[in-house]
Coordinates of C-alpha atoms in Angstrom, one line a residue:
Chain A
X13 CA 70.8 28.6 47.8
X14 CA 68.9 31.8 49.3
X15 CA 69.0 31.5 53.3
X16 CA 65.0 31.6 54.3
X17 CA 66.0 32.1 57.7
X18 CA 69.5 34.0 58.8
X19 CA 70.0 33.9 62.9
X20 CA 72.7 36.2 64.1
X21 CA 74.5 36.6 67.5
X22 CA 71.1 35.5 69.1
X23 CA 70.5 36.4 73.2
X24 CA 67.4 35.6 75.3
X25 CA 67.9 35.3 78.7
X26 CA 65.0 34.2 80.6
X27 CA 65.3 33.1 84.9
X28 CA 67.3 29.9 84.9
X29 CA 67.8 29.5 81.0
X30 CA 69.7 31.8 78.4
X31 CA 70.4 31.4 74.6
X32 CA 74.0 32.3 74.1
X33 CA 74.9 34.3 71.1
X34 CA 73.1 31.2 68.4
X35 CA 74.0 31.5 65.1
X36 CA 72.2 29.6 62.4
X37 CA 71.2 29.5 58.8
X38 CA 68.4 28.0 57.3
X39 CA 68.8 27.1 53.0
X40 CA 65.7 27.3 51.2
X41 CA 64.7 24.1 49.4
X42 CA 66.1 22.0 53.2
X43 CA 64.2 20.4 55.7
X44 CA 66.5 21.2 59.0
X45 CA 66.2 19.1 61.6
X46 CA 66.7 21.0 65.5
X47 CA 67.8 18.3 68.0
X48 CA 69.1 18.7 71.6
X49 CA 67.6 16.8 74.4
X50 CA 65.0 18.3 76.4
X51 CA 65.9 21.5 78.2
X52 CA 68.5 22.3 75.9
X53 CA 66.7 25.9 73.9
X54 CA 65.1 24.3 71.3
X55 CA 61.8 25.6 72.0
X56 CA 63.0 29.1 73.4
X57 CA 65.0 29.6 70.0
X58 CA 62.2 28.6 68.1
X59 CA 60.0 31.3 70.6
X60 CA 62.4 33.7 70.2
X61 CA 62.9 33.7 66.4
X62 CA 59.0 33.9 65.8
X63 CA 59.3 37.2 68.3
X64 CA 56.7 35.3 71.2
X65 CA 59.9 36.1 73.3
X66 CA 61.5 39.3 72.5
X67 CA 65.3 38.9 72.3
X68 CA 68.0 40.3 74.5
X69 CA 70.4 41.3 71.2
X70 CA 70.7 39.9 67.8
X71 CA 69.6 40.0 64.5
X72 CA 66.7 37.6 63.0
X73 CA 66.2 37.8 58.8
X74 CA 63.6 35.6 57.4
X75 CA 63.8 35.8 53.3
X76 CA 66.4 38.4 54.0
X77 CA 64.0 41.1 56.1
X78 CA 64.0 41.6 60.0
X79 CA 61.1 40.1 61.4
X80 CA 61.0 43.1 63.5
X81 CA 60.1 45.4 61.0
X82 CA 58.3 43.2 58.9
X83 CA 56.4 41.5 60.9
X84 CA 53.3 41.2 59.0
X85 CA 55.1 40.0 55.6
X86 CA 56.8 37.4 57.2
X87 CA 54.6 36.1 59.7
X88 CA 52.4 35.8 56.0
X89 CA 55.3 33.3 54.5
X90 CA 55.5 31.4 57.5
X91 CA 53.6 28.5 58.8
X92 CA 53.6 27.4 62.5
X93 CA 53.4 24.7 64.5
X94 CA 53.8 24.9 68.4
X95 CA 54.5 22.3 70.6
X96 CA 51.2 22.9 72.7
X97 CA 49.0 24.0 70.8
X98 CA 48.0 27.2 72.3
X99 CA 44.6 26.5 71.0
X100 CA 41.3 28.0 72.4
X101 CA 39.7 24.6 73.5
X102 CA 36.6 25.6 74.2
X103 CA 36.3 27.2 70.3
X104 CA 35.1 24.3 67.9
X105 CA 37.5 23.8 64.8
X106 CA 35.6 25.9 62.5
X107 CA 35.6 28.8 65.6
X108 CA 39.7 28.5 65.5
X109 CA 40.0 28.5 61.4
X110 CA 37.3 31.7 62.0
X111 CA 40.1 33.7 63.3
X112 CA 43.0 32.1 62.3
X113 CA 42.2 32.2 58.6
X114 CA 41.5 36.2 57.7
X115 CA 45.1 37.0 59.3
X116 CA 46.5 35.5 56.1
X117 CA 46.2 37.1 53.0
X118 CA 47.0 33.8 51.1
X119 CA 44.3 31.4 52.8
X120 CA 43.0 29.0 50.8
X121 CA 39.7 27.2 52.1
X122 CA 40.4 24.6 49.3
X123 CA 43.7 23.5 50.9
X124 CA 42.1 23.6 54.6
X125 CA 39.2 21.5 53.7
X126 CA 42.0 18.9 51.7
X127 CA 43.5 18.7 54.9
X128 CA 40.5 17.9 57.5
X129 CA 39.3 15.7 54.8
X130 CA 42.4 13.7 54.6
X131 CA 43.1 13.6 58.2
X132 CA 39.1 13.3 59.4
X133 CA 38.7 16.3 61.4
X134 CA 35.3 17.2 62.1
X135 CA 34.7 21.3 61.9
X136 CA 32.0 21.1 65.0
X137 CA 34.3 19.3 66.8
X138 CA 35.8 21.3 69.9
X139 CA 39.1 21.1 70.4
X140 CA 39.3 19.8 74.4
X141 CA 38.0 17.0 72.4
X142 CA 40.4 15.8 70.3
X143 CA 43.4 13.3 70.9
X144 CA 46.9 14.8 71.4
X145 CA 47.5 13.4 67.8
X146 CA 44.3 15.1 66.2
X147 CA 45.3 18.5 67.5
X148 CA 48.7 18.1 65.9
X149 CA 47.2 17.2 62.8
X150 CA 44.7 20.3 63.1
X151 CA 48.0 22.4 63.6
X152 CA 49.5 21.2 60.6
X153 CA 45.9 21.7 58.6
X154 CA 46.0 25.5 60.1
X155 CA 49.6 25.7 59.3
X156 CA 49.7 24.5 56.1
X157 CA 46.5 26.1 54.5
X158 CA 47.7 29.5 53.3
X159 CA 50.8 28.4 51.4
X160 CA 53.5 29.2 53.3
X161 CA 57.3 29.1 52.3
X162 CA 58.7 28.1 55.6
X163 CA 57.3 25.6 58.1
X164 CA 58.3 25.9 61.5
X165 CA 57.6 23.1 63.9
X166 CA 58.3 23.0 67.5
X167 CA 58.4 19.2 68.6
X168 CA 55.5 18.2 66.5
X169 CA 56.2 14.2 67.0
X170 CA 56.7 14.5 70.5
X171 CA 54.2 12.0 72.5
X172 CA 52.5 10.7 69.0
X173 CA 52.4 7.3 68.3
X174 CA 54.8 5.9 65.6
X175 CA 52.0 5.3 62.9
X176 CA 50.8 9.1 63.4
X177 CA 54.7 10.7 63.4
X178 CA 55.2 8.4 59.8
X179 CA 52.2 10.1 58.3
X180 CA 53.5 13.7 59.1
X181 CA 57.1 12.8 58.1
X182 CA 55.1 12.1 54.7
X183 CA 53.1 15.3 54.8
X184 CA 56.5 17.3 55.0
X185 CA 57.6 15.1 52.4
X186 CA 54.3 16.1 50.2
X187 CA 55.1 19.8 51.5
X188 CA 58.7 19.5 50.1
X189 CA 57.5 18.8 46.7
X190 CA 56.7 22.4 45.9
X191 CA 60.0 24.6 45.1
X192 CA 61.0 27.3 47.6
X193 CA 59.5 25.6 50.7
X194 CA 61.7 24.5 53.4
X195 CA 61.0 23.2 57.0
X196 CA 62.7 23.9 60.2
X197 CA 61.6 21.2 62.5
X198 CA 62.6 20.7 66.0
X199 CA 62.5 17.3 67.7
X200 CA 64.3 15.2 70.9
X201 CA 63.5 11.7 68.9
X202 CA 65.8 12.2 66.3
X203 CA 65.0 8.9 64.6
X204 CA 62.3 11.1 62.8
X205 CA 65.2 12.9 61.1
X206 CA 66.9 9.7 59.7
X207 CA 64.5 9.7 57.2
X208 CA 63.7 12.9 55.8
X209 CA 66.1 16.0 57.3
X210 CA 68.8 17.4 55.2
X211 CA 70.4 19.6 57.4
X212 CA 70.9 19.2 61.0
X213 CA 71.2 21.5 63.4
X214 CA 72.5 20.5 67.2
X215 CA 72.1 22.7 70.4
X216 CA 73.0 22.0 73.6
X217 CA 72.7 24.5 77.0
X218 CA 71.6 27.4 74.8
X219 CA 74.6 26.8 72.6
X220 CA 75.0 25.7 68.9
X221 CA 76.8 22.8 68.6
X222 CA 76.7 22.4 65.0
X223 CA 74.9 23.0 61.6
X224 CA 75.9 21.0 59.1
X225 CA 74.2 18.5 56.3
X226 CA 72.9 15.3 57.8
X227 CA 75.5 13.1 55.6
X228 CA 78.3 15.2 55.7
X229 CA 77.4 14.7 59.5
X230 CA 76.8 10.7 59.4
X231 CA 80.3 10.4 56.9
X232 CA 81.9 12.6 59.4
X233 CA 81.6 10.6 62.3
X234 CA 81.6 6.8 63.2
X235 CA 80.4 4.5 66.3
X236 CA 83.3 2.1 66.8
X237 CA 83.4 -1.2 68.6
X238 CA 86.0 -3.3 70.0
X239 CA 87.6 -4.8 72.9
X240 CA 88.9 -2.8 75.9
X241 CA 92.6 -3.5 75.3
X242 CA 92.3 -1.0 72.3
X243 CA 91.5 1.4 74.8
X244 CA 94.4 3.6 76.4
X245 CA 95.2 6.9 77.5
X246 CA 96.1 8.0 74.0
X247 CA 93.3 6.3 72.2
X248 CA 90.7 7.3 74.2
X249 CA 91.1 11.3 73.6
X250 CA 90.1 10.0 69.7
X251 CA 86.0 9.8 71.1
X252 CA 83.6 11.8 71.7
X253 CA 82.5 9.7 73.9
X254 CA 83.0 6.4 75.2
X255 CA 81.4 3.8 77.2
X256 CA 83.2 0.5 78.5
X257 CA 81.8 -2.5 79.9
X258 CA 83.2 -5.9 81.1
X259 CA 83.1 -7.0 77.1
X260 CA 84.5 -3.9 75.6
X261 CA 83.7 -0.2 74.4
X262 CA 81.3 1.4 72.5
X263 CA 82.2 4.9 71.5
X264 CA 81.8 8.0 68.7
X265 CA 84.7 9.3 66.8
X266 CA 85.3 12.5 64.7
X267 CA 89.0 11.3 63.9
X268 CA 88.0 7.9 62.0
X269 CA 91.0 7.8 60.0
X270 CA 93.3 8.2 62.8
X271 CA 91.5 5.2 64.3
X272 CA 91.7 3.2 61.8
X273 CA 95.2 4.2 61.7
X274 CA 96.2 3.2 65.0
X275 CA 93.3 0.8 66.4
X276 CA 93.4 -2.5 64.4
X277 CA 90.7 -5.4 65.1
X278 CA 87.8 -2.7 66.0
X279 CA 84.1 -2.7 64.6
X280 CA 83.6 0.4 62.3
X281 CA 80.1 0.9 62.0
X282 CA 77.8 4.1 60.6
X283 CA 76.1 6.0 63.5
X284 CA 73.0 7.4 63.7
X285 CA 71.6 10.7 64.4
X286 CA 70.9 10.2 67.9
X287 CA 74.5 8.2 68.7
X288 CA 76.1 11.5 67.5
X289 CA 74.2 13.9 69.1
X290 CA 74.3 11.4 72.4
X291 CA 78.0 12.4 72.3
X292 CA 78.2 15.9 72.0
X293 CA 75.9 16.4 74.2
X294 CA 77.9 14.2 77.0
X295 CA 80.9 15.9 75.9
X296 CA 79.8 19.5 77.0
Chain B
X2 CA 41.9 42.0 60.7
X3 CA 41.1 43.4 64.2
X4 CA 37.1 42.6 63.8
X5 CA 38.3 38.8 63.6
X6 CA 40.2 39.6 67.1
X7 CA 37.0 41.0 68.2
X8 CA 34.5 38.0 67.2
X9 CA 37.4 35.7 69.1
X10 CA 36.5 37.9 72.1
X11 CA 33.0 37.4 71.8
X12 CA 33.5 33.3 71.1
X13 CA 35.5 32.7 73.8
X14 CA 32.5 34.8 76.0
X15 CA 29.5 33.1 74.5
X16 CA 28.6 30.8 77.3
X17 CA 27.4 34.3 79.4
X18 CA 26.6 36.3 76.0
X19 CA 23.0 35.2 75.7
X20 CA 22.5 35.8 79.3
X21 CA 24.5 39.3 79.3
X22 CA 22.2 40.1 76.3
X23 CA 18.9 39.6 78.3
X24 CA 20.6 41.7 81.4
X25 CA 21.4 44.3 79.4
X26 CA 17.5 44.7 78.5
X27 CA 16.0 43.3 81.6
X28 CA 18.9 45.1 84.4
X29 CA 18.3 48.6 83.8
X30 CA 14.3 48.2 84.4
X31 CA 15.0 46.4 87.2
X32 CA 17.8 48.5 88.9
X33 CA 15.6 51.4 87.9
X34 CA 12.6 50.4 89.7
X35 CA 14.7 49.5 92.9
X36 CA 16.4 53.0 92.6
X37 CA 14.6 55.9 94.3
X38 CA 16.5 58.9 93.5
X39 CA 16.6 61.3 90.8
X40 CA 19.2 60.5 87.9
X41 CA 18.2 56.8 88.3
X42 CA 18.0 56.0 84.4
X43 CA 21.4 57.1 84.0
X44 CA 22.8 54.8 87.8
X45 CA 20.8 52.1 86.3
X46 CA 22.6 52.3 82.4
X47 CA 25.9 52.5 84.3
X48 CA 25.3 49.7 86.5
X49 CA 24.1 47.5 83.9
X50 CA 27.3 48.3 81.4
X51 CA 29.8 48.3 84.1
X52 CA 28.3 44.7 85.2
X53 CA 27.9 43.1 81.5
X54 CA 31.9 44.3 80.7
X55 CA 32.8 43.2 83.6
X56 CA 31.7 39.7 83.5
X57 CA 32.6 39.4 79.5
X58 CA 35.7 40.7 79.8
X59 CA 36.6 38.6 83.2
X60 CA 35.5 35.3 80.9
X61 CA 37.7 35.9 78.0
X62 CA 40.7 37.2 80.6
X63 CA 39.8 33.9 82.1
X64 CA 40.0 31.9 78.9
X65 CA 43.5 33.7 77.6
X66 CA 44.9 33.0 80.8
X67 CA 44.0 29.1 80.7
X68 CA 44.6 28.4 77.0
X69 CA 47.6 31.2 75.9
X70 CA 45.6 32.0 72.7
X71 CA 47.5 34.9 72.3
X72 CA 51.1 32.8 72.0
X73 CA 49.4 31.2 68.7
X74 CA 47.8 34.5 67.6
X75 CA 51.4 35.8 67.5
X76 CA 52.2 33.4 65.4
X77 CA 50.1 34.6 62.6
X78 CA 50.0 38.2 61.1
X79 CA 47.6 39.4 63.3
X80 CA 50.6 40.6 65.7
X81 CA 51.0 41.4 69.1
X82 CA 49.6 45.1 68.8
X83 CA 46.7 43.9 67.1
X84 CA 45.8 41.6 70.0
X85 CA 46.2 44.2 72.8
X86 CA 44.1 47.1 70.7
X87 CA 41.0 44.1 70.3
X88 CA 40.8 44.0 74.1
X89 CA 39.8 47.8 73.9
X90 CA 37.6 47.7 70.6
X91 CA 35.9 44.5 72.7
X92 CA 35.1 47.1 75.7
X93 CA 33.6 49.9 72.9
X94 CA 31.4 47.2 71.5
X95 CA 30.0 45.8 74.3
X96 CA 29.5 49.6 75.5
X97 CA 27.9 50.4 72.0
X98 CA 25.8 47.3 72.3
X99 CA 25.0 47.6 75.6
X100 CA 23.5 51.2 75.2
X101 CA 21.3 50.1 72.2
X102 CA 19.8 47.3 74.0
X103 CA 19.1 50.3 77.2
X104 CA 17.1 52.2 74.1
X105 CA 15.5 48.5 74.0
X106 CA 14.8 48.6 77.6
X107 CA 13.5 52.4 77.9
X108 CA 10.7 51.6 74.9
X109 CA 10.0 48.3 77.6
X110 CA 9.6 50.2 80.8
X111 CA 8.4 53.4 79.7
X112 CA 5.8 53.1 82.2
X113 CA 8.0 52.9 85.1
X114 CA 9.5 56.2 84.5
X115 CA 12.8 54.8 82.8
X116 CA 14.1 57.6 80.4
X117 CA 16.1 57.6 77.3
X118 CA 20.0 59.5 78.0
X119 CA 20.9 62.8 77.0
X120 CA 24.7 62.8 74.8
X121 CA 26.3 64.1 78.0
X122 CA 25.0 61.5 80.2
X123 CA 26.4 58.8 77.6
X124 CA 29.6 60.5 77.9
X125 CA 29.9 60.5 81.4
X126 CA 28.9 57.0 81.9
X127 CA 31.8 56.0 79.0
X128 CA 34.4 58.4 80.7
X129 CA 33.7 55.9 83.4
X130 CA 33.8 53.0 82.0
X131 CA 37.1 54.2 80.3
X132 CA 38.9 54.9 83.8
X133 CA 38.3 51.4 85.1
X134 CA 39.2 49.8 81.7
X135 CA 41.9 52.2 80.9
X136 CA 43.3 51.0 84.5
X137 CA 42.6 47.2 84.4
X138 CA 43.8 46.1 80.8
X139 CA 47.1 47.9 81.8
X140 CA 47.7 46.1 85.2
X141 CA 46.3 43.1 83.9
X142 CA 48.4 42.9 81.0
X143 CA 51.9 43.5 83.4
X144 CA 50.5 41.2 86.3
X145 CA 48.5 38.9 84.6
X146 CA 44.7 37.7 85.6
X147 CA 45.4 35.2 88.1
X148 CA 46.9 38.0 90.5
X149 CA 44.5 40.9 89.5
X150 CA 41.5 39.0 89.5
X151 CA 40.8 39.7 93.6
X152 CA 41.8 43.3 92.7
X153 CA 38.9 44.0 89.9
X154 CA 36.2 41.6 92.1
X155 CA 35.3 45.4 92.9
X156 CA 33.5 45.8 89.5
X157 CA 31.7 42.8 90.1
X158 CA 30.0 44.3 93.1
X159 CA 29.0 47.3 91.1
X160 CA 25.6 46.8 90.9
X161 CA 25.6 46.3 95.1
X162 CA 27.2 49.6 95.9
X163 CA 27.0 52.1 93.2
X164 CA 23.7 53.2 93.9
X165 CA 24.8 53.3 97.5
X166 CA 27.3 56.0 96.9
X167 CA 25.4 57.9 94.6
X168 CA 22.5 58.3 96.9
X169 CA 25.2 59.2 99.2
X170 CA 26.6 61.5 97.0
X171 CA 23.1 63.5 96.1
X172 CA 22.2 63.4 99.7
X173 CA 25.5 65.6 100.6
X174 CA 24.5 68.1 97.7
X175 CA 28.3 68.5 96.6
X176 CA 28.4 71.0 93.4
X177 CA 31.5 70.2 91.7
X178 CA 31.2 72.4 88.3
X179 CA 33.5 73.0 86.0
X180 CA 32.9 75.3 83.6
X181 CA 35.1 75.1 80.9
X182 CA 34.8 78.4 78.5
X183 CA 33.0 76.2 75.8
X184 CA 29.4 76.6 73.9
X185 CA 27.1 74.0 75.3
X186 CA 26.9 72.2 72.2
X187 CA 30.3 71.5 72.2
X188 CA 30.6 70.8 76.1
X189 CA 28.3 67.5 76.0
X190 CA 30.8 66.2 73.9
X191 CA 34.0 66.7 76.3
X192 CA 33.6 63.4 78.2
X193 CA 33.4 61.2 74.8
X194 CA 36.7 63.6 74.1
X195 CA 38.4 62.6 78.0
X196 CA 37.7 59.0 76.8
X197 CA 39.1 58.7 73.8
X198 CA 42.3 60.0 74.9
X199 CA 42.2 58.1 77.8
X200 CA 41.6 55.1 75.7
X201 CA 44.6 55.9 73.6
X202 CA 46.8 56.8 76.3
X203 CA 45.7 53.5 78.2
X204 CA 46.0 51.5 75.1
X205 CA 50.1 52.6 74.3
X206 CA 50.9 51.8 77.6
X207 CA 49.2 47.8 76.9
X208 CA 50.5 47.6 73.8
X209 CA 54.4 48.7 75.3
X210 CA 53.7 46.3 78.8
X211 CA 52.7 43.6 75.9
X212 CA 55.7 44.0 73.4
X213 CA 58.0 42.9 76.3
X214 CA 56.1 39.8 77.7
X215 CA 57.5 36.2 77.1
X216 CA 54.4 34.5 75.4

């Protein structure tokens, strides 16, 4: 698979936060999931790769070119969704499409108008106006209307209601349809991801923890149950983490054959996105 | 591309445009007949531009600083040069407007002795309107416009003590001349000349202050 996005050795140091040397690759075709709790770079990564902050050192490709020298045929491929907006509130919608529109030379008014059709936006409407969950929609509509190859969303779901972040799980679904498009979404409510991601990638601190497929990922690792007796200096260097209570331990495992190997009478079960990243995260 | 950064400019400005619109026509008669010097068509053009920019320009500075457009614009491939160079092209429209609505304003109040401007006086009063611009997109770009808002107020009051320190100036009968060994034809063009360039040189130093910021 061709890498849409190639992330080298990637610095940004900004007053109390600093990306340390990220590396990542994004495979065309894949919707990659970002995850790390809050504070942990996801958003200045995704800042830094679009170039609204301008890196320290490193080397950003997106369908193979610098961004830095190609600004204006990437930006072109690339749709984007930020995590506030950044809108002009006071513009109505049609005011924002106005000058959002002409910068792309693939903009197609048919596409825009599908979208604010299916998602009821009104074009007089001003933008102060609409509901945290409109403007994301109206994002998506913008981001979405001049066929792009790559989506990039920076915590899109984040503070939307469950039946709103379902209907744009199914737009990137819709979006995925196409061949060559791929989506690199970041996100702290990684439940979003069970459904739809195919690659996850984990950071932590301004670190990359790792960046691998979400089943390899899911096979990989396990959440294991069982009685605190099991528990002892030897088996407890086999979690990630691990959490004990009067009735027994919960905890995440890498090394599932050695514990079935040498932890009999435990509970085996399949973790999910947000167990594993839970532990990783605890671990640094 | 840049026209579209332009029209942004003048959306995010509209609530005053109307109103700037009727100053521009109605500001320079009125200046004019509350001026009583000579040279008081040109104070009047002056004072009317400098005001109108001023209070455009301090709206959509207002605006960018609330709602971080920009962030989003940079996002698209309209790129971060192209948004610093609309800030300038904003300035040489309102200028351009502004001087056609004074033509406006001179057919209007003919009566009261308000004339049309020779090339050179249009020069002069853009070679002006260059230096403050040339100085305050710069600054405002590095400090941003909640901390060089107090510092530009100055424009604002303009239209209070310009004609102050003009009549000042006439009445101390300075003559500051420089004769540069040029036909005339070609002299009355030097300040449009001065401007440009200092446009140009303003506008590399924005665009270099603005390819370092964190959006």
């Amino acid at each position: 698979m061709t890498a849409v996005l190639d992330v080298k050795n990637l610095k940004k140091e900004l007053d109390t936060f600093s990306l340390d040397k990220v590396d990542f690759l994004l495979k065309e075709g894949c919707i990659t999931g970002f995850i790390g709790i809050n504070g942990s770079g996801k958003t200045t990564t995704i800042k830094t790769i679009l170039g609204l902050y301008p890196k320290n050192e490193g080397s950003i490709k997106f369908f193979g070119k610098e961004i830095e020298k190609n600004e204006y045929i990437v930006k072109n491929r690339i749709g984007v969704v930020l995590d506030e907006g950044y809108f002009y509130e006071e513009m109505t919608l049609k005011e924002m499409k106005s000058i959002i529109a002409p910068a792309y030379t693939n903009w197609d008014e048919s596409v825009f108008l599908k979208y604010i059709n299916r998602f009821n936006l009104k074009l007089n409407q001003k933008i102060a106006t609409l509901s945290k969950g409109m403007r994301m929609k109206f994002a998506i509509t913008l981001a979405l209307s001049h066929h792009a190859d790559l989506l990039i969303m920076d915590e899109p779901t984040s503070g939307l209601d469950p039946l709103i972040r379902n209907e744009l799980m199914e737009i990137l679904l819709d979006f995925m349809e196409e061949d060559g498009k791929s989506v690199f979404f970041s996100t702290h409510i990684t439940s979003d991801l069970d459904k739809i991601a195919d690659m996850l990638i984990l950071i932590d601190k301004g670190r990359i923890i790792f960046n691998e497929s979400k089943d390899e990922l899911l096979d990989r690792h396990a959440l294991v149950k069982g009685d605190n007796s099991l528990i002892n200096e030897h088996t407890r260097r086999l979690f990630l983490s691990l959490r004990q209570t009067a009735v027994g331990f919960e905890g995440i495992t890498d090394k599932l054959d050695v514990v079935r190997e040498q932890m009999n009478d435990c509970l085996i079960e399949r973790p999910s996105i947000e167990n594993i990243m839970l532990a990783y995260v605890k671990e640094g | 591309m840049l026209f579209h950064l332009v029209k942004k400019d003048f959306i995010l400005a509209k609530k005053y445009l109307l109103f700037m619109l009727i100053f521009a026509v109605i500001g320079p008669i009125f200046i004019y007949s509350k001026l009583g010097f000579d040279n008081g068509s040109f104070t009047s053009f002056l004072i009317t531009v400098l005001f109108t920019e001023y209070i455009l320009f301090n709206m959509v500075s207002m605006q960018e600083d609330k709602y971080r457009g920009s962030a989003l614009l940079c996002t698209t491939p309209h790129t971060r040069n192209g948004v610093i160079k609309a800030k300038y092209l904003f300035i040489l429209v309102i200028f351009i407007g502004c001087f056609l609505l004074f033509n406006l304003a001179v057919a209007i109040g003919f009566s009261t002795g308000l004339a049309r401007l020779n090339i050179y006086s249009i020069g002069i009063a853009l070679l002006i309107i260059s230096v403050f611009f040339g100085i305050l997109i710069p600054i405002q770009t590095k400090f941003g416009y909640e901390k060089t808002k107090y510092i530009f107020f100055i424009l604002f009051l303009t239209p209070f003590i310009l004609p102050t320190i003009i009549e000042w100036y006439q009445s101390m009968n300075f003559n500051i001349n420089f004769q540069l060994p040029l036909p005339q034809t070609v002299m009355v063009w030097v300040p449009f000349v001065i401007s440009i360039f200092i446009i140009l040189i303003s506008m590399i130093i924005s665009i270099q202050i603005f390819s370092k910021k964190n959006l």
